[in-house]
GROMACS .gro file of C-alpha atoms in nm:
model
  382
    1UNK     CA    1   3.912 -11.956  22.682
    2UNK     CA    2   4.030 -12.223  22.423
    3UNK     CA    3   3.830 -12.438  22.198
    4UNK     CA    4   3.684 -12.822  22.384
    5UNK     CA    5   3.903 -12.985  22.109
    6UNK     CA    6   4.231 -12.804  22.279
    7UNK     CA    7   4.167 -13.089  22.558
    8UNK     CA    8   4.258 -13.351  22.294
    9UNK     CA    9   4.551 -13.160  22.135
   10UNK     CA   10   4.846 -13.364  22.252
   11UNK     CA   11   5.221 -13.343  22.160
   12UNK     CA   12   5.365 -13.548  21.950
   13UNK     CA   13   5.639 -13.769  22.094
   14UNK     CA   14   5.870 -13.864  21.781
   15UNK     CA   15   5.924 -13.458  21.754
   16UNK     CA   16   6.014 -13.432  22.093
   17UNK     CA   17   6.257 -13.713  22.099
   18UNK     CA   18   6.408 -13.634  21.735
   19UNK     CA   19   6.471 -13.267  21.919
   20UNK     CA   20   6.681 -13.495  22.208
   21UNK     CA   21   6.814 -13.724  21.915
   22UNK     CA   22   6.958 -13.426  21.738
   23UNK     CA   23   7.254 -13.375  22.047
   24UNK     CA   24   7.603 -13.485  21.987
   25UNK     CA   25   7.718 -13.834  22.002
   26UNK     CA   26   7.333 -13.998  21.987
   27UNK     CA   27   7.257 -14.230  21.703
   28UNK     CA   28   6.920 -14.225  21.635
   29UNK     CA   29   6.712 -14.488  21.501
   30UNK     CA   30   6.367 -14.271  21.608
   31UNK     CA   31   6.252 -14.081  21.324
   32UNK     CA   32   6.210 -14.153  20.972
   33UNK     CA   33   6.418 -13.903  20.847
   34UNK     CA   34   6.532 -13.998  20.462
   35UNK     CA   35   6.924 -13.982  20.431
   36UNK     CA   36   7.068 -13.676  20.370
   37UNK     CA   37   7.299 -13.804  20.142
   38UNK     CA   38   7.002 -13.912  19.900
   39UNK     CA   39   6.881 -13.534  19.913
   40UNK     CA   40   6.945 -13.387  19.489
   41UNK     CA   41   7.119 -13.105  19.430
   42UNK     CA   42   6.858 -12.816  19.326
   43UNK     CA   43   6.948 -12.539  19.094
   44UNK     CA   44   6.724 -12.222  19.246
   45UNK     CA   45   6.888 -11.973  19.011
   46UNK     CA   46   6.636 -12.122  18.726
   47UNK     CA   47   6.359 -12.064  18.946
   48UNK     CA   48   6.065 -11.890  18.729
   49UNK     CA   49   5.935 -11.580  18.825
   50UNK     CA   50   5.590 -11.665  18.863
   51UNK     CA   51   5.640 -11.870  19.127
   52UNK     CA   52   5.667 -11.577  19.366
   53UNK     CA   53   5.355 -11.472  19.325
   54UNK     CA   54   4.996 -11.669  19.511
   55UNK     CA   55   4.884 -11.964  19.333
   56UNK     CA   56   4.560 -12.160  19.251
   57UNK     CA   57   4.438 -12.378  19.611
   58UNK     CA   58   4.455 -12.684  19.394
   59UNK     CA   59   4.851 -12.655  19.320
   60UNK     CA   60   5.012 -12.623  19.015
   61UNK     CA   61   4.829 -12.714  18.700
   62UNK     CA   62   5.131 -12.896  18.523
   63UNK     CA   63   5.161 -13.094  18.876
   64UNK     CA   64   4.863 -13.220  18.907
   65UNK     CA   65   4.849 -13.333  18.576
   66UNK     CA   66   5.159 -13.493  18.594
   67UNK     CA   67   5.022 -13.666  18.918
   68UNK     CA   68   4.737 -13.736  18.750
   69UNK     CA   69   4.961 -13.937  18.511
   70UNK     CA   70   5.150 -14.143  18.727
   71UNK     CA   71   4.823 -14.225  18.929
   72UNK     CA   72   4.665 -14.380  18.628
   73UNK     CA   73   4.957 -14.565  18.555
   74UNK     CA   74   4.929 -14.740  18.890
   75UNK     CA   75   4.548 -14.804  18.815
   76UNK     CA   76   4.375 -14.526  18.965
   77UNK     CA   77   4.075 -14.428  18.815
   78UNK     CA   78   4.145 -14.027  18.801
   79UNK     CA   79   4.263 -13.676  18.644
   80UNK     CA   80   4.425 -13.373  18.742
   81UNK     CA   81   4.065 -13.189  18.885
   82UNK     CA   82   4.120 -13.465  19.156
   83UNK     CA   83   4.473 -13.400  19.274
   84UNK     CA   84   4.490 -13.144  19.534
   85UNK     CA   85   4.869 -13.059  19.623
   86UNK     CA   86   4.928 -13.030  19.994
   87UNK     CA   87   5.172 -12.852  20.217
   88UNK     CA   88   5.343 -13.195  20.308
   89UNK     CA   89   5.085 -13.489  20.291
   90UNK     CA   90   5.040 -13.457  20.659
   91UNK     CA   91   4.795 -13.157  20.586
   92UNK     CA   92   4.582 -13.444  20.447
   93UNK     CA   93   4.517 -13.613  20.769
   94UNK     CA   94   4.457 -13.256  20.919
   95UNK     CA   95   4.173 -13.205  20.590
   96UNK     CA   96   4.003 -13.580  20.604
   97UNK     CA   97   3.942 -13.520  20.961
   98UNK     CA   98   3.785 -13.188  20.926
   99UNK     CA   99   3.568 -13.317  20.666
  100UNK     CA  100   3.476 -13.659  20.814
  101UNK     CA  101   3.506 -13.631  21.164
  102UNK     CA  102   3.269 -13.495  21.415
  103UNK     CA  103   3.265 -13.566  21.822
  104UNK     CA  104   3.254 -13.914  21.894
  105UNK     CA  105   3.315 -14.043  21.510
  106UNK     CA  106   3.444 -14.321  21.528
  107UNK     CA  107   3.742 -14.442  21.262
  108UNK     CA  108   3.920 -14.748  21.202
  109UNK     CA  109   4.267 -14.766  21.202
  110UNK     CA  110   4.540 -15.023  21.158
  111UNK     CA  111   4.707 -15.188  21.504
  112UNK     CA  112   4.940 -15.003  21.502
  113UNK     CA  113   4.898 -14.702  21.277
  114UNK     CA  114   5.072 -14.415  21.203
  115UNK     CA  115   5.123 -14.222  21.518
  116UNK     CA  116   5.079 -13.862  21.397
  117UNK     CA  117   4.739 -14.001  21.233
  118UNK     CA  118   4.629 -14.093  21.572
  119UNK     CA  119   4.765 -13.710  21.685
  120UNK     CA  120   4.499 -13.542  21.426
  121UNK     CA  121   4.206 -13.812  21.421
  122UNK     CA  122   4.211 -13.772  21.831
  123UNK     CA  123   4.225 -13.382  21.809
  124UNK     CA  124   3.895 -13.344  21.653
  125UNK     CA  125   3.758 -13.608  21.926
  126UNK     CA  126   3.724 -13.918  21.729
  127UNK     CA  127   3.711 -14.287  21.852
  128UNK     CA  128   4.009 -14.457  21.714
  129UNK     CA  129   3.923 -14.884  21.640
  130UNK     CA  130   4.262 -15.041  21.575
  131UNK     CA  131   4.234 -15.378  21.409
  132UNK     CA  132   4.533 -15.604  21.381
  133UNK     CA  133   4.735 -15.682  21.071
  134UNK     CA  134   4.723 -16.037  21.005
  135UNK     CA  135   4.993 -16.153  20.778
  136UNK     CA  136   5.032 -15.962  20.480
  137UNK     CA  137   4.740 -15.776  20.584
  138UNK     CA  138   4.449 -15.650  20.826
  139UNK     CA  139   4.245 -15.932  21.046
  140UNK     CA  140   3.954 -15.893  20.774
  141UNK     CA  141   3.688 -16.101  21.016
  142UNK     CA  142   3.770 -15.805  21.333
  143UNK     CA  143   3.787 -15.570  21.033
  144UNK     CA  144   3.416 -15.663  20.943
  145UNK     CA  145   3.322 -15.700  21.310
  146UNK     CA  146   3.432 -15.312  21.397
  147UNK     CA  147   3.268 -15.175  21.069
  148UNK     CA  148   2.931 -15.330  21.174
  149UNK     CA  149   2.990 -15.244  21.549
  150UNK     CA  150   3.115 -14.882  21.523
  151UNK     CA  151   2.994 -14.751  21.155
  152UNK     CA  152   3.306 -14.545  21.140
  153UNK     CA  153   3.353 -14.250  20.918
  154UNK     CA  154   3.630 -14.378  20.719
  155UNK     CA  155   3.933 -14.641  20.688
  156UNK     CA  156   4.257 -14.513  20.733
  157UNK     CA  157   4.518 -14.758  20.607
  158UNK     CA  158   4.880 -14.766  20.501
  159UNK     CA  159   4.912 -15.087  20.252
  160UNK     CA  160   5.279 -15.028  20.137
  161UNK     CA  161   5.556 -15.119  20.404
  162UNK     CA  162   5.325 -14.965  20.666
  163UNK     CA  163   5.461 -14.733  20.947
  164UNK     CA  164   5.542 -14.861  21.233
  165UNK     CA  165   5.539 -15.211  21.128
  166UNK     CA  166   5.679 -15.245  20.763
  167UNK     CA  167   5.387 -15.477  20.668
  168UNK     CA  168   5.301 -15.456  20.263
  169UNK     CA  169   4.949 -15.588  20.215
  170UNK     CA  170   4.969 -15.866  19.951
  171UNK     CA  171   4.721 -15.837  19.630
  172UNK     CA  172   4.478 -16.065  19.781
  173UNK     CA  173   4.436 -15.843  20.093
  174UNK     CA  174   4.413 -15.584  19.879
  175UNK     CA  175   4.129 -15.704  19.674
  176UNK     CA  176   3.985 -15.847  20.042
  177UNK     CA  177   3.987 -15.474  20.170
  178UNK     CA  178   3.835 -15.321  19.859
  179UNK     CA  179   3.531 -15.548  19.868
  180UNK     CA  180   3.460 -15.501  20.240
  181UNK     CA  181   3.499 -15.117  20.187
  182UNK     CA  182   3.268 -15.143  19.819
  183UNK     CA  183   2.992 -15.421  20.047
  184UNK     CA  184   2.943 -15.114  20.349
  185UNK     CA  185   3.023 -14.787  20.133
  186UNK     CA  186   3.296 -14.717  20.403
  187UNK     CA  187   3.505 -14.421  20.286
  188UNK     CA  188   3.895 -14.497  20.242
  189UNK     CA  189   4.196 -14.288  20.352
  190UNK     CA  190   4.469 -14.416  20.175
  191UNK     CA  191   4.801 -14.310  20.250
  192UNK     CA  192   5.107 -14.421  20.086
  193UNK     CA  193   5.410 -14.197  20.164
  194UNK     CA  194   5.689 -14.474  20.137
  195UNK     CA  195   5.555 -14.703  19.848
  196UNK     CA  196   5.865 -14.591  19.616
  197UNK     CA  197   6.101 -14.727  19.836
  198UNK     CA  198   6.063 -15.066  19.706
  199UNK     CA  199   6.346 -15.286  19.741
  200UNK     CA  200   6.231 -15.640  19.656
  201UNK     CA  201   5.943 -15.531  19.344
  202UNK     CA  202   5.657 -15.604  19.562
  203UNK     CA  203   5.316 -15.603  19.377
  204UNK     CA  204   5.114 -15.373  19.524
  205UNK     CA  205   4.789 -15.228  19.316
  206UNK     CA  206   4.694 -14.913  19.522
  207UNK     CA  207   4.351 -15.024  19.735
  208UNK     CA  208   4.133 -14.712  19.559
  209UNK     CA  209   4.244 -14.910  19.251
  210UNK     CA  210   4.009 -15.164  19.323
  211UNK     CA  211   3.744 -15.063  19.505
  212UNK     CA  212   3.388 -15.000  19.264
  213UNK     CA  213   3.181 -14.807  19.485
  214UNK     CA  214   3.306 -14.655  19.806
  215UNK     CA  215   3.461 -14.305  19.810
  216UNK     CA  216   3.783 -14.283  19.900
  217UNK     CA  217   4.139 -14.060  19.950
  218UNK     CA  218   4.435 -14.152  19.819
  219UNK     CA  219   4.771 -13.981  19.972
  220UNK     CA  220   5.154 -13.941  19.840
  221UNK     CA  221   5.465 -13.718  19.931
  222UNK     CA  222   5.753 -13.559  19.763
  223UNK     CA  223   5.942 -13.602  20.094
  224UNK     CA  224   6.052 -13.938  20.123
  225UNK     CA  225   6.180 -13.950  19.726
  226UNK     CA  226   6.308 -13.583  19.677
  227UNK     CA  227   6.336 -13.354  20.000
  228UNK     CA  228   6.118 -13.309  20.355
  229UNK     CA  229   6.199 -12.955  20.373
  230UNK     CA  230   6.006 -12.936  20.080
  231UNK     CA  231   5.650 -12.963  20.263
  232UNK     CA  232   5.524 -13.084  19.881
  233UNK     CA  233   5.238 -13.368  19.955
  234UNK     CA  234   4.933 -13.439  19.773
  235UNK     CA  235   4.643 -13.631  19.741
  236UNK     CA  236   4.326 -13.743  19.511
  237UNK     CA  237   3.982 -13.760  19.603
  238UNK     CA  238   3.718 -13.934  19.436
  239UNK     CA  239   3.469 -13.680  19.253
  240UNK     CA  240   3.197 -13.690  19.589
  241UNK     CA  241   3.472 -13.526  19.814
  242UNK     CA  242   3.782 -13.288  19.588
  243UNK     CA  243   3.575 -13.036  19.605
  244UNK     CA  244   3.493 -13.031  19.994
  245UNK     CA  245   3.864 -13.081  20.055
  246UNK     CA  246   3.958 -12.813  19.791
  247UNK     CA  247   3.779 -12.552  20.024
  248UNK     CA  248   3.926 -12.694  20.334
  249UNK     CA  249   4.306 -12.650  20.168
  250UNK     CA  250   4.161 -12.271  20.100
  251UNK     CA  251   4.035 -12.218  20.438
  252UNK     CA  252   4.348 -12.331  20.638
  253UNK     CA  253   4.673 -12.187  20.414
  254UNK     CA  254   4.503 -12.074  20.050
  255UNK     CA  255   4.783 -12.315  19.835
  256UNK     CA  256   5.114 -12.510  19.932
  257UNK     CA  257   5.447 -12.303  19.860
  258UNK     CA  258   5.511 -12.262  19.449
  259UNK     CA  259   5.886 -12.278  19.471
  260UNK     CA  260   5.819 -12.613  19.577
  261UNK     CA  261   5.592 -12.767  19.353
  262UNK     CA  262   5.816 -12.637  19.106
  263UNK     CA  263   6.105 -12.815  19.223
  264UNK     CA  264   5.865 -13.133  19.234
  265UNK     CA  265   5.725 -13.078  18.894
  266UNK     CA  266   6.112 -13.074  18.736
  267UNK     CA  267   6.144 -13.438  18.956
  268UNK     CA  268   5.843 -13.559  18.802
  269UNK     CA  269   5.912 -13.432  18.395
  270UNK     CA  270   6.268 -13.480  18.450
  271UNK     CA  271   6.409 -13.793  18.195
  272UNK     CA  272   6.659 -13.872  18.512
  273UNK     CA  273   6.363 -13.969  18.705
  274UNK     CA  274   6.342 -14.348  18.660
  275UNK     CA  275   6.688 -14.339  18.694
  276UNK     CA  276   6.728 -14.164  19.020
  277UNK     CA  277   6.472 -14.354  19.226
  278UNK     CA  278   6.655 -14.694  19.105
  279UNK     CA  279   6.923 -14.531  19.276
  280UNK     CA  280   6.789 -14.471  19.587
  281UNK     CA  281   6.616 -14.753  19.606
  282UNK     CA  282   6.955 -14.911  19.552
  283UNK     CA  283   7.081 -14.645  19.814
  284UNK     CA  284   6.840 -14.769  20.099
  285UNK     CA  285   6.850 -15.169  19.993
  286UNK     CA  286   7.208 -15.141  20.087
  287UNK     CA  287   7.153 -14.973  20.482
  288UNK     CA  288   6.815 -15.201  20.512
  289UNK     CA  289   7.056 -15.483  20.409
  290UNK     CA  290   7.321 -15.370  20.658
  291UNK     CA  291   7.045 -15.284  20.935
  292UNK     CA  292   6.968 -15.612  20.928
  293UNK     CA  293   7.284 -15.798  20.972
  294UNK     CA  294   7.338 -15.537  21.239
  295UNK     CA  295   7.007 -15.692  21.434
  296UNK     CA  296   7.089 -16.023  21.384
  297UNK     CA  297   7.435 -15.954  21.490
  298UNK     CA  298   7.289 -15.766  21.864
  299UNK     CA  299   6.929 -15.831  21.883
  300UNK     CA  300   6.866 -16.237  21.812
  301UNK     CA  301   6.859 -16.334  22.148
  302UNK     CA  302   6.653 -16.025  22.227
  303UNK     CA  303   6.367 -15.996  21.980
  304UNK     CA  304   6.214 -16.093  21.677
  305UNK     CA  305   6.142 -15.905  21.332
  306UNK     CA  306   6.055 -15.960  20.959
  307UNK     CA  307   6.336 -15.804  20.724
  308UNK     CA  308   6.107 -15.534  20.557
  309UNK     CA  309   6.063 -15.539  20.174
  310UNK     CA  310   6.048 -15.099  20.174
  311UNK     CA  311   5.986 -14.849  20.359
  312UNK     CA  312   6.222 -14.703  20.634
  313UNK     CA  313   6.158 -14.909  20.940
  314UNK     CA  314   6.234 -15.226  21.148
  315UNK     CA  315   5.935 -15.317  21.387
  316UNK     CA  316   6.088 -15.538  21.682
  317UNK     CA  317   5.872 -15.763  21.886
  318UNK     CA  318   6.078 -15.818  22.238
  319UNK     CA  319   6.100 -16.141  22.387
  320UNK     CA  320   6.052 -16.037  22.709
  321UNK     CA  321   5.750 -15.865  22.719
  322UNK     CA  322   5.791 -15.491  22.865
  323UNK     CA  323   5.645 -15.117  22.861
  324UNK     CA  324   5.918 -14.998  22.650
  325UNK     CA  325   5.869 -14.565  22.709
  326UNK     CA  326   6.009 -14.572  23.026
  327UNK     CA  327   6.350 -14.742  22.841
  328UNK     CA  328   6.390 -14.388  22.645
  329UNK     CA  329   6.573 -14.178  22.851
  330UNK     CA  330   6.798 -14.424  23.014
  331UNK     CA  331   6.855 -14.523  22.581
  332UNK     CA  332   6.918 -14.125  22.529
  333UNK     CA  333   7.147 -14.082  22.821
  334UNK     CA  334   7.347 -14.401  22.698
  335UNK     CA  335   7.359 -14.187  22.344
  336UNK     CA  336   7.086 -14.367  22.120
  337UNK     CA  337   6.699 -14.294  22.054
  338UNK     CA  338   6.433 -14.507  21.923
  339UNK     CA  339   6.095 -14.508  21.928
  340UNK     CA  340   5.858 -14.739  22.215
  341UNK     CA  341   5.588 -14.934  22.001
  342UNK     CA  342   5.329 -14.842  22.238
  343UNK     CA  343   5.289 -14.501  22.048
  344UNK     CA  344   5.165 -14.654  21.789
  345UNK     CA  345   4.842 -14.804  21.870
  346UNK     CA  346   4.462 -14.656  21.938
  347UNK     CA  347   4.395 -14.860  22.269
  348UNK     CA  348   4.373 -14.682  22.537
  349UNK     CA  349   4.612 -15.011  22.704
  350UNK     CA  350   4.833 -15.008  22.413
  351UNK     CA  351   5.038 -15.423  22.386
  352UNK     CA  352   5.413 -15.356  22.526
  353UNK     CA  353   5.743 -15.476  22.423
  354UNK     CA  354   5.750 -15.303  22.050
  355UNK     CA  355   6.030 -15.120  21.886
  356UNK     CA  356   6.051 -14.934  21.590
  357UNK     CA  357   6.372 -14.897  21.449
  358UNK     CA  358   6.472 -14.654  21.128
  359UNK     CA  359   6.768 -14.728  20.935
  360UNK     CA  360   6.728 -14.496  20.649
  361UNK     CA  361   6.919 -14.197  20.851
  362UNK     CA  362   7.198 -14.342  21.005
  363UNK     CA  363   7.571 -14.424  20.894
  364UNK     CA  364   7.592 -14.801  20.788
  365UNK     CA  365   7.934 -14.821  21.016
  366UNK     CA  366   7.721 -14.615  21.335
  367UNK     CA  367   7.457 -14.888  21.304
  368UNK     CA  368   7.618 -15.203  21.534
  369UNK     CA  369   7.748 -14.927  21.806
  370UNK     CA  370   7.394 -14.802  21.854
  371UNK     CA  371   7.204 -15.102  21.865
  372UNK     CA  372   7.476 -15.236  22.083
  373UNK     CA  373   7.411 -14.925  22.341
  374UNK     CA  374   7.012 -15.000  22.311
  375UNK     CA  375   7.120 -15.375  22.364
  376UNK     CA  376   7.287 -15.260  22.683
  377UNK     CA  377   6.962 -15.067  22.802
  378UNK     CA  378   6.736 -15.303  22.761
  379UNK     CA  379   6.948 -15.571  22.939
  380UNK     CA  380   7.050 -15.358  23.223
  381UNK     CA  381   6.640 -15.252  23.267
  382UNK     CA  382   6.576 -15.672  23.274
   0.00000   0.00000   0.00000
């Protein structure tokens, strides 16, 4: 009755356990949820009338442009007839893969990646290739190696405080990644949800930036720097594929809600704006900060971990090596959630004894008490 693809349509585990997370008295370090004391106060009694009404399948003219903008500021080579605005930049996964992706495709991914990313690139039956990150970027000899061996459709990377693992690529790797991608013509999905939450000024030129010749997709969001309930993402295609992704945006909701590219569009023209994300940056620098004195206070003897420089996660290597899902519902029952690593990577034998921990969400003074209940799981499961 249902489609072959249904076969491959699998749930996705951080919404299930965020639904758990969500009871009384559980701290939860699972999801990336931004703060929502960082959340602005909107004003929806100024909210134009013509915003009820349908709108263009490319978004908002005044948004894109102002997208546009910003994008060339960073480097990228681009105006507005590239930006398509997306109901949450998730649809963009859902978009690349219907244009890219047939049976058996095969795509590269980081190890680990982005576990809804794997959820959409493995519903439309494609061979996911992780390849490691090595240092302040990917293992460029494997990442050679599985371009030659595979001939994937695409490159789907995260170079700014990457989720799960919190790795920024450095400039080099950067520049290392755009010429492999320019020497084999290898399509790029770049997504880059959390690179505003920079807490240290990290250089970091987006990839697309720098690449000469290969296509490529570059992806934001509204949701980690103004609101998730929002569902405002976007993204900009070189010239070879807007239009091809335009007509996919048509095909599966005709545009992304106007209310809320209006409420993204005042963000982006507001004078305040500089202003505000200095202040949460400032607002998440202080519960990273805390987050990690709170690991080094419970988890030193446990597991290891680079202090990340953005982003909203803490990726924990155990020292005893262990399958860490079947530690989640003993960690729920004892009243605190986080997410097993082993979610996070393409193989079908994914490495054990990851965590990923999110500190963006939780209470600076809830912090020790829940890492001291996951302490007590994971030593009582030894």
């Amino acid at each position: 009755m249902f489609a072959q693809r249904i076969q491959h349509l699998t749930s996705s585990i951080i919404r299930e356990i965020l639904a758990a997370a969500q009871q009384p008295g559980v701290i939860s370090f699972a999801g990336g949820l931004p703060a929502a004391a960082s959340f602005p106060e909107a004003d929806w009694s100024t909210l134009p009338s013509y915003v009820k009404q349908y709108g263009m399948s490319e978004g908002e003219p005044e948004l894109r442009e102002a997208i546009a903008a910003e994008a060339r500021s960073k480097g990228i080579r681009c105006d507005a007839n590239q930006v398509l605005v997306l109901s949450g930049s998730q649809q963009g996964l859902d978009l690349v893969s219907k244009l890219f992706i047939d049976p058996e495709s095969s795509v590269l991914v980081e190890s680990p990646t982005y576990l809804a990313a794997l959820q959409s690139f493995r519903l439309f039956q494609a061979k996911c290739q992780g390849v490691p990150l090595k240092g302040p970027g990917l293992d460029l000899e494997l990442f050679e190696t599985q371009v030659r061996d595979h001939k994937p459709r695409f490159a789907y990377l995260i170079p700014s405080f990457q989720n799960p693992s919190g790795t920024c690529y450095s400039v080099q790797a950067r520049q290392d990644v755009a010429a492999m991608l320019d020497k084999y013509g290898l399509p790029l999905i770049e997504d880059e949800p959390y690179c505003e939450l920079d807490y240290d000024g990290v250089a970091k030129p987006p990839i697309c930036s720098l690449v000469q010749r290969a296509p490529w997709v570059f992806q934001g969001s509204f949701s980690k720097i103004l609101m998730p309930g929002l569902r405002v993402g976007y993204l900009i295609a070189h010239p070879s594929l807007i239009t091809h992704l335009v007509r996919l945006k048509q095909a599966a909701d005709l545009h992304t809600n106007r209310p809320g590219q209006w409420l993204a569009l005042e963000y982006m023209r507001s004078a305040e704006k500089p202003a505000r994300l200095a202040r949460l940056q400032a607002f998440y620098r202080e519960r990273r900060d805390a987050f990690a004195a709170a690991l080094e206070s419970e988890f030193s003897d446990l597991a290891d971990w680079q202090v990340p420089s953005g982003g909203l996660f803490f990726w924990l290597k155990l020292k005893q090596v262990r399958d860490t899902r079947p530690l989640l519902q003993p960690a729920l029952a004892a009243g605190v959630a986080f997410m097993p690593g082993e979610a996070f990577f393409a193989e079908d034998e994914p490495p054990h004894g990851y965590l990923r921990l999110n500190f963006s969400h939780t209470e600076p003074e809830l912090m020790v008490e829940g890492l001291r209940r996951l302490r007590q799981v994971l030593l009582s499961a030894a």
